[in-house]
Short mmCIF file of C-alpha atoms in Angstrom, two decimals:
data_model
loop_
_atom_site.label_atom_id
_atom_site.label_comp_id
_atom_site.label_asym_id
_atom_site.label_seq_id
_atom_site.Cartn_x
_atom_site.Cartn_y
_atom_site.Cartn_z
CA MET A 18 0.00 0.00 0.00
CA LEU A 19 1.37 3.40 -0.91
CA TYR A 20 0.87 6.31 1.43
CA ARG A 21 1.44 9.89 0.28
CA LEU A 22 2.54 12.41 2.88
CA THR A 23 1.84 15.99 2.02
CA LEU A 24 3.59 18.79 3.95
CA SER A 25 3.40 22.49 3.58
CA SER A 26 6.68 24.22 2.84
CA LYS A 27 6.70 25.60 6.38
CA ARG A 28 6.19 22.17 7.96
CA LEU A 29 8.79 20.64 5.64
CA GLY A 30 11.32 23.22 6.73
CA ILE A 31 10.62 22.47 10.39
CA LEU A 32 11.02 18.74 9.77
CA LEU A 33 14.31 19.17 7.97
CA LEU A 34 15.62 21.46 10.71
CA THR A 35 14.66 18.85 13.30
CA LEU A 36 16.42 16.07 11.41
CA CYS A 37 19.58 18.15 11.02
CA THR A 38 19.76 19.29 14.64
CA VAL A 39 22.28 17.50 16.84
CA SER A 40 22.02 17.75 20.57
CA ILE A 41 25.32 18.70 22.16
CA SER A 42 25.79 18.33 25.87
CA PRO A 43 27.82 20.97 27.70
CA GLY A 44 30.69 18.50 28.07
CA THR A 45 30.94 17.77 24.34
CA PRO A 46 33.51 19.90 22.53
CA SER A 47 32.13 21.60 19.45
CA ARG A 48 34.94 20.19 17.28
CA ALA A 49 33.30 16.75 17.70
CA ILE A 50 30.60 18.08 15.40
CA TYR A 51 32.60 20.41 13.15
CA GLN A 52 36.34 20.86 12.90
CA GLU A 53 36.91 24.45 11.94
CA ARG A 54 40.06 25.16 9.93
CA PRO A 55 42.36 27.72 11.51
CA ALA A 56 42.27 31.06 9.80
CA ALA A 57 45.03 31.42 7.23
CA PRO A 58 47.54 34.14 8.03
CA THR A 59 47.48 37.24 5.90
CA GLU A 60 49.87 36.67 3.01
CA THR A 61 52.00 38.99 0.94
CA ILE A 62 51.74 37.79 -2.64
CA ILE A 63 54.89 37.93 -4.77
CA ASP A 64 53.99 37.56 -8.45
CA SER A 65 56.39 39.88 -10.27
CA ASN A 66 60.10 40.60 -10.54
CA ILE A 67 61.98 42.45 -7.83
CA THR A 68 63.30 45.52 -9.63
CA THR A 69 64.61 47.70 -6.78
CA ASP A 70 66.32 47.03 -3.47
CA THR A 71 63.63 45.41 -1.34
CA THR A 72 63.21 44.16 2.22
CA TRP A 73 60.81 41.37 3.14
CA THR A 74 59.74 42.23 6.67
CA LEU A 75 58.47 40.14 9.54
CA ALA A 76 55.41 42.38 9.73
CA ASN A 77 54.38 41.37 6.21
CA SER A 78 55.26 37.68 6.55
CA PRO A 79 54.44 35.12 5.24
CA TYR A 80 55.41 35.84 1.64
CA ARG A 81 53.80 33.61 -0.98
CA VAL A 82 55.59 33.35 -4.32
CA THR A 83 52.93 32.61 -6.95
CA ALA A 84 54.97 33.13 -10.14
CA GLU A 85 58.52 32.54 -11.30
CA ILE A 86 60.39 35.73 -10.45
CA ASP A 87 63.76 37.42 -10.96
CA VAL A 88 65.77 39.44 -8.51
CA GLU A 89 66.94 41.70 -11.29
CA PRO A 90 70.58 42.68 -11.98
CA GLY A 91 72.11 44.90 -9.31
CA VAL A 92 69.17 44.51 -6.90
CA THR A 93 69.48 43.31 -3.29
CA LEU A 94 66.68 41.40 -1.59
CA THR A 95 67.00 41.60 2.20
CA ILE A 96 64.97 39.26 4.42
CA GLU A 97 64.36 39.99 8.09
CA PRO A 98 64.59 37.42 10.92
CA GLY A 99 61.48 35.29 11.37
CA VAL A 100 60.16 35.69 7.82
CA THR A 101 58.49 32.69 6.14
CA VAL A 102 58.57 32.36 2.35
CA TRP A 103 56.15 29.93 0.68
CA ILE A 104 56.90 28.99 -2.93
CA GLU A 105 54.23 27.40 -5.08
CA LYS A 106 54.53 24.28 -7.24
CA ASP A 107 57.47 24.03 -9.67
CA LEU A 108 58.49 27.68 -9.27
CA LYS A 109 61.99 29.16 -9.23
CA ILE A 110 63.48 32.34 -7.89
CA HIS A 111 66.25 33.63 -10.19
CA VAL A 112 68.99 35.87 -8.80
CA ARG A 113 70.57 37.58 -11.78
CA ALA A 114 74.05 38.99 -12.37
CA GLY A 115 75.02 41.58 -9.78
CA ALA A 116 71.98 40.79 -7.65
CA SER A 117 72.07 39.35 -4.14
CA ILE A 118 69.95 37.88 -1.38
CA ILE A 119 70.85 38.71 2.22
CA ALA A 120 68.85 36.64 4.72
CA LYS A 121 70.07 36.85 8.31
CA GLY A 122 67.88 34.97 10.73
CA THR A 123 68.67 34.51 14.40
CA PRO A 124 68.60 31.43 16.66
CA GLU A 125 65.22 32.52 18.04
CA HIS A 126 63.83 33.78 14.73
CA PRO A 127 65.03 31.71 11.76
CA ILE A 128 63.98 32.41 8.19
CA THR A 129 62.12 29.69 6.28
CA PHE A 130 61.79 28.84 2.58
CA ASP A 131 59.16 26.13 2.22
CA ARG A 132 56.49 24.74 -0.11
CA TYR A 133 53.03 26.28 -0.09
CA ARG A 134 50.28 24.14 1.39
CA ASP A 135 46.79 24.75 0.03
CA PRO A 136 44.53 25.33 3.07
CA VAL A 137 41.54 23.73 1.31
CA THR A 138 43.02 20.63 -0.35
CA GLY A 139 45.95 20.19 2.00
CA LEU A 140 48.21 19.57 -0.99
CA ALA A 141 51.77 20.89 -0.78
CA PRO A 142 53.71 20.18 -4.00
CA ARG A 143 57.40 20.95 -4.21
CA TRP A 144 58.92 24.14 -5.49
CA LYS A 145 61.99 24.01 -7.73
CA LYS A 146 64.94 26.10 -6.63
CA ILE A 147 66.64 29.41 -5.97
CA HIS A 148 68.98 29.86 -8.93
CA PHE A 149 71.97 32.14 -8.40
CA HIS A 150 73.28 33.04 -11.82
CA GLU A 151 76.81 34.17 -12.69
CA ASN A 152 78.15 37.16 -10.72
CA SER A 153 75.41 37.02 -8.10
CA SER A 154 76.01 36.72 -4.35
CA SER A 155 74.23 35.64 -1.19
CA TYR A 156 74.52 35.38 2.57
CA PHE A 157 72.20 33.06 4.51
CA ARG A 158 72.23 32.64 8.28
CA TYR A 159 69.73 30.59 10.29
CA VAL A 160 67.68 29.82 7.20
CA ASP A 161 65.69 26.59 6.74
CA PHE A 162 65.30 25.46 3.11
CA ALA A 163 62.76 22.65 2.74
CA TYR A 164 60.82 20.66 0.12
CA GLY A 165 62.32 22.17 -3.01
CA GLY A 166 64.15 20.32 -5.75
CA ALA A 167 61.15 19.56 -7.94
CA SER A 168 62.12 18.22 -11.35
CA SER A 169 64.16 20.78 -13.28
CA ASP A 170 67.53 21.01 -15.00
CA GLU A 171 69.29 20.35 -11.68
CA SER A 172 66.49 19.23 -9.31
CA THR A 173 68.15 21.08 -6.46
CA ILE A 174 67.06 23.51 -3.75
CA LEU A 175 69.98 25.93 -4.15
CA HIS A 176 71.76 26.27 -7.49
CA PHE A 177 74.94 28.37 -7.47
CA GLU A 178 76.73 29.30 -10.70
CA GLY A 179 80.14 30.97 -10.73
CA PRO A 180 81.67 33.38 -10.60
CA GLY A 181 80.16 34.54 -7.33
CA THR A 182 80.51 34.35 -3.56
CA HIS A 183 77.93 32.64 -1.35
CA VAL A 184 77.73 31.77 2.36
CA LEU A 185 75.46 29.41 4.29
CA ASN A 186 75.90 29.87 8.03
CA MET A 187 73.90 27.75 10.52
CA CYS A 188 71.31 26.77 7.91
CA THR A 189 69.28 23.64 7.15
CA VAL A 190 68.90 22.15 3.67
CA ARG A 191 66.42 19.29 3.79
CA ASP A 192 63.81 17.18 2.06
CA SER A 193 64.80 17.97 -1.50
CA LYS A 194 63.42 15.60 -4.09
CA ARG A 195 66.96 15.04 -5.35
CA GLN A 196 69.80 17.43 -4.51
CA GLY A 197 70.31 19.90 -1.71
CA ILE A 198 72.92 22.19 -3.26
CA THR A 199 74.50 22.32 -6.71
CA ALA A 200 77.64 24.44 -7.13
CA GLN A 201 79.21 24.89 -10.55
CA GLY A 202 81.28 27.28 -12.60
CA ASN A 203 84.72 28.83 -12.44
CA SER A 204 85.51 31.21 -9.58
CA LEU A 205 82.51 30.11 -7.57
CA ASN A 206 83.29 30.46 -3.88
CA LEU A 207 80.88 28.68 -1.55
CA THR A 208 81.33 28.58 2.22
CA VAL A 209 79.10 26.29 4.29
CA ALA A 210 79.36 26.41 8.09
CA GLY A 211 77.25 24.87 10.84
CA THR A 212 74.70 23.63 8.32
CA LEU A 213 72.52 20.50 8.49
CA PHE A 214 71.81 18.48 5.34
CA GLU A 215 69.00 16.03 5.98
CA ASP A 216 66.70 13.72 4.00
CA ASN A 217 67.69 14.93 0.55
CA GLY A 218 66.69 12.46 -2.14
CA ARG A 219 69.91 11.84 -4.04
CA TRP A 220 72.89 13.79 -2.74
CA SER A 221 73.27 16.74 -0.43
CA LEU A 222 76.06 18.67 -2.13
CA ALA A 223 77.05 18.31 -5.78
CA PHE A 224 79.74 20.45 -7.31
CA ASP A 225 81.62 20.64 -10.59
CA SER A 226 85.18 21.45 -11.53
CA GLY A 227 85.90 25.13 -11.17
CA ALA A 228 84.01 25.49 -7.89
CA ASN A 229 85.76 26.27 -4.61
CA VAL A 230 83.87 24.86 -1.65
CA ILE A 231 84.68 24.99 2.07
CA VAL A 232 82.51 23.10 4.56
CA THR A 233 83.07 23.28 8.32
CA GLY A 234 81.11 22.33 11.44
CA SER A 235 78.26 20.80 9.43
CA THR A 236 76.31 17.53 9.40
CA PHE A 237 75.32 15.36 6.44
CA ASP A 238 72.54 13.03 7.59
CA VAL A 239 72.10 11.04 4.39
CA ALA A 240 70.84 7.50 5.22
CA ASP A 241 71.42 5.58 1.96
CA HIS A 242 72.26 8.61 -0.20
CA ILE A 243 75.49 10.38 -1.17
CA ALA A 244 76.58 13.33 0.93
CA VAL A 245 79.12 14.99 -1.37
CA ARG A 246 79.72 14.38 -5.06
CA LEU A 247 82.33 15.97 -7.31
CA ARG A 248 81.06 15.61 -10.86
CA ASP A 249 83.23 15.43 -13.96
CA LYS A 250 81.70 18.54 -15.47
CA GLY A 251 82.83 22.07 -16.13
CA GLU A 252 86.29 23.53 -16.54
CA GLY A 253 89.15 24.54 -14.30
CA PRO A 254 90.40 23.01 -11.05
CA ALA A 255 87.98 22.26 -8.24
CA THR A 256 88.86 22.77 -4.60
CA ILE A 257 86.82 21.28 -1.80
CA THR A 258 87.66 21.05 1.88
CA ILE A 259 85.35 19.45 4.43
CA SER A 260 86.48 19.48 8.05
CA ASP A 261 85.13 19.07 11.57
CA SER A 262 81.85 17.82 10.14
CA ASN A 263 79.72 14.67 10.47
CA PHE A 264 78.84 12.08 7.84
CA LEU A 265 75.92 9.96 9.06
CA SER A 266 75.00 7.09 6.74
CA ASP A 267 73.48 3.61 6.90
CA GLY A 268 76.49 2.15 5.09
CA SER A 269 74.72 1.07 1.92
CA ASN A 270 76.12 3.69 -0.45
CA PHE A 271 79.04 5.98 -1.10
CA VAL A 272 79.21 8.97 1.22
CA VAL A 273 81.84 11.06 -0.59
CA TYR A 274 82.09 10.38 -4.32
CA ASN A 275 84.84 11.81 -6.55
CA GLU A 276 84.34 11.37 -10.30
CA MET A 277 87.58 13.28 -10.97
CA HIS A 278 89.88 11.29 -8.71
CA ASP A 279 92.65 11.19 -11.33
CA SER A 280 93.08 14.97 -11.24
CA VAL A 281 91.37 16.33 -8.12
CA SER A 282 91.59 15.28 -4.48
CA ILE A 283 88.82 16.04 -2.01
CA ASN A 284 90.16 17.07 1.39
CA ALA A 285 87.85 15.32 3.86
CA ARG A 286 90.20 15.09 6.82
CA ASN A 287 89.20 15.49 10.46
CA ASN A 288 85.56 14.46 10.12
CA TRP A 289 83.31 12.08 12.06
CA TRP A 290 82.07 9.12 10.02
CA GLY A 291 79.58 7.77 12.53
CA GLN A 292 82.09 5.50 14.24
CA ALA A 293 85.45 5.85 15.94
CA SER A 294 87.06 3.51 13.38
CA GLY A 295 86.49 5.97 10.54
CA PRO A 296 84.65 5.47 7.24
CA TYR A 297 83.06 2.07 6.66
CA PRO A 298 84.37 0.10 3.65
CA GLY A 299 83.12 1.63 0.42
CA ALA A 300 82.12 4.96 1.96
CA VAL A 301 84.63 6.93 -0.10
CA THR A 302 85.97 6.61 -3.62
CA ALA A 303 89.51 7.13 -4.79
CA GLY A 304 90.60 10.75 -4.65
CA VAL A 305 89.20 11.38 -1.16
CA ASP A 306 91.71 12.12 1.60
CA TYR A 307 89.95 11.22 4.84
CA THR A 308 92.80 10.55 7.29
CA PRO A 309 93.05 11.45 10.07
CA TRP A 310 89.41 11.35 11.15
CA ARG A 311 87.60 12.41 14.28
CA THR A 312 86.82 9.76 16.89
CA THR A 313 83.90 11.73 18.34
CA GLU A 314 81.00 13.58 16.78
CA ALA A 315 81.72 17.15 15.73
CA PRO A 316 79.66 20.00 17.19
CA ARG A 317 77.60 22.14 14.88
CA VAL A 318 79.61 25.35 14.62
CA GLY A 319 78.92 28.32 12.41
CA ILE A 320 80.91 31.39 11.53
CA THR A 321 81.00 33.90 14.35
CA THR A 322 82.73 37.27 14.45
CA PRO A 323 82.28 40.03 17.03
CA PRO A 324 80.31 43.13 16.09
CA THR A 325 81.85 46.48 15.31
CA ALA A 326 81.10 49.11 17.97
CA ILE A 327 80.86 52.76 17.02
CA PHE A 328 78.75 55.70 18.16
CA THR A 329 78.31 59.43 17.74
CA VAL A 330 77.57 62.14 20.31
CA THR A 331 75.65 65.39 19.91
CA PRO A 332 76.27 68.15 20.71
CA ASP A 333 80.01 68.14 19.94
CA PRO A 334 81.63 66.25 22.86
CA THR A 335 84.91 68.16 22.45
CA VAL A 336 83.24 71.50 23.25
CA VAL A 337 82.25 72.28 26.83
CA GLN A 338 78.48 72.75 27.07
CA PRO A 339 76.40 74.49 29.77
CA PRO A 340 75.72 72.43 32.91
CA GLY A 341 72.74 70.09 32.54
CA THR A 342 73.10 69.75 28.78
CA GLU A 343 71.43 66.58 27.52
CA TYR A 344 73.65 64.61 25.16
CA THR A 345 72.33 62.20 22.54
CA PHE A 346 74.30 59.01 21.91
CA ASP A 347 73.69 57.13 18.66
CA ALA A 348 75.02 53.61 17.95
CA SER A 349 73.07 53.13 14.72
CA ASP A 350 76.26 52.60 12.72
CA CYS A 351 77.24 49.48 14.65
CA SER A 352 77.50 46.46 12.39
CA ASP A 353 78.07 42.72 12.34
CA VAL A 354 78.83 40.22 9.59
CA GLU A 355 76.32 37.67 10.89
CA ASP A 356 73.57 39.98 12.17
CA TYR A 357 71.63 42.96 10.95
CA THR A 358 72.22 46.10 12.97
CA SER A 359 68.60 45.90 14.13
CA SER A 360 69.38 42.57 15.85
CA LEU A 361 72.34 43.93 17.82
CA GLU A 362 71.88 44.90 21.47
CA VAL A 363 73.64 47.80 23.18
CA CYS A 364 74.17 49.05 26.70
CA TRP A 365 75.76 52.27 27.96
CA ASP A 366 78.28 52.80 30.76
CA TRP A 367 78.09 56.53 31.47
CA ASN A 368 81.14 56.75 33.72
CA ASN A 369 83.27 53.96 32.23
CA ASP A 370 83.48 52.02 35.48
CA GLY A 371 83.08 48.63 33.82
CA THR A 372 79.35 48.22 34.55
CA CYS A 373 76.58 49.23 32.17
CA ASP A 374 74.15 51.78 33.59
CA THR A 375 71.41 50.83 31.11
CA ALA A 376 69.77 47.51 30.29
CA TRP A 377 70.50 45.67 27.07
CA THR A 378 68.29 46.95 24.27
CA THR A 379 68.08 46.90 20.48
CA THR A 380 67.29 50.64 20.56
CA LYS A 381 70.49 52.29 19.39
CA THR A 382 69.98 55.81 20.76
CA ALA A 383 70.05 57.10 24.32
CA THR A 384 70.29 60.44 26.12
CA HIS A 385 72.17 61.41 29.26
CA SER A 386 73.15 64.49 31.24
CA PHE A 387 76.29 64.74 33.36
CA THR A 388 77.20 66.44 36.62
CA PRO A 389 80.23 68.54 35.69
CA ASN A 390 82.39 67.51 38.64
CA VAL A 391 85.21 66.32 36.40
CA THR A 392 86.96 67.89 33.46
CA VAL A 393 86.45 64.97 31.09
CA GLN A 394 84.02 62.05 31.37
CA THR A 395 84.58 58.88 29.34
CA VAL A 396 81.46 57.07 28.09
CA ARG A 397 81.61 53.39 27.10
CA LEU A 398 79.35 51.57 24.63
CA VAL A 399 79.03 47.77 24.65
CA VAL A 400 77.51 46.01 21.62
CA ARG A 401 76.36 42.37 21.71
CA ASP A 402 75.37 40.18 18.75
CA THR A 403 73.00 37.21 18.74
CA ASP A 404 75.92 34.83 19.30
CA GLY A 405 76.74 36.64 22.55
CA LEU A 406 79.95 38.20 21.23
CA THR A 407 80.64 41.77 22.30
CA SER A 408 82.70 44.79 21.30
CA GLU A 409 83.24 48.16 22.95
CA ALA A 410 83.87 51.77 22.01
CA THR A 411 84.55 54.84 24.17
CA GLN A 412 84.24 58.59 23.75
CA ASP A 413 85.47 61.43 25.97
CA ILE A 414 82.99 64.19 26.86
CA ALA A 415 84.50 67.59 27.78
CA LEU A 416 82.54 68.87 30.80
CA ASN A 417 84.73 71.62 32.26
CA THR A 418 87.48 73.92 31.02
CA PRO A 419 90.50 73.69 33.33
CA PRO A 420 91.23 76.99 35.12
CA THR A 421 94.15 79.10 33.99
CA ALA A 422 96.75 79.49 36.76
CA THR A 423 98.39 82.94 37.01
CA PHE A 424 99.79 85.19 39.74
CA THR A 425 101.70 88.45 40.28
CA VAL A 426 104.58 89.37 42.54
CA SER A 427 105.04 92.71 44.26
CA PRO A 428 107.37 94.48 44.36
CA ASP A 429 108.65 93.80 40.89
CA PRO A 430 110.79 90.70 41.15
CA ASP A 431 113.02 91.98 38.35
CA THR A 432 113.96 95.20 40.22
CA PRO A 433 116.88 94.87 42.69
CA LEU A 434 116.06 95.97 46.19
#
């Protein structure tokens, strides 16, 4: 028997609402019913070439690269500590002749280059690489490079072509589809310090003849892949030195591979090979000098240099000013190879007694007035970088003019009595 149920539109709406209503007790978290996606952070879209000197700031992070772009000739791209850069599928960043990237993170605020993850689909395909063309330069410190190396001419995260000078200091290069770094071309100078290579799909560092590579204080965690490979490509002599670093492998493949062993020797002395007895059989090819080796694991050590301390004083510290004059001290010209000036901390010792009278601060200017109870007061500036290294500078402040001593004698001392 067939029954027909007829409902008005109003009653139908009530019925549907009833069927779709779920009773939630006070103790049941709402996410049991609906898992809300976290709000995506506001992004800065990069979809065109960088044509003038540009700074990517933490305030505008993350940056999402949605098109293949050039850092055009002569242009410098500066990246502040803590910035995240997302690069979409199969895209490259080209750094052209005379251009440079300066990216100085800190231990607390590293910089990240990573793949972009679609918040709707959850997909996160690999990006290709940052390609440094001839006569470009770069400096990277506390930068994490991850999930690049998508299929391309070199399938690498970082591609350096000489001539040019490039530095990786306390960085991480990881999870490339194939290669971590490719270095090629005459007069290419690449320095790698305190850097971790991890989970790269084929080899971590590949370089060709003509490249000059120095690696110190770093770790190659390669499992069954090759850590370092000198390829029989390019022209000119190749120079590579790896020292005080760690090669961690499962023993199933070469770790350091030299295709040019008849003409070039790789200096791989004083490294840790995962065991006190040195490299396992088959870990190195001919043309690799690995003795002596370390018998303990090497610490991760980057390049550290103390900052340069300098400051100015206004008004002119060599001219005596009225009592109570407020002086302005400016340390904005302090600098450091590894840190931006904005990351440096300063403190002021107003009477140069060895103890700072102000707290450490990244603010580079301060004011102070002196009690003119001395003729000259020496002020000391202390500058500290993010590695804890310090430098000092001093400046004398003229506070009083010394009195002029004079006297007379009577009667005239030149007249005989």
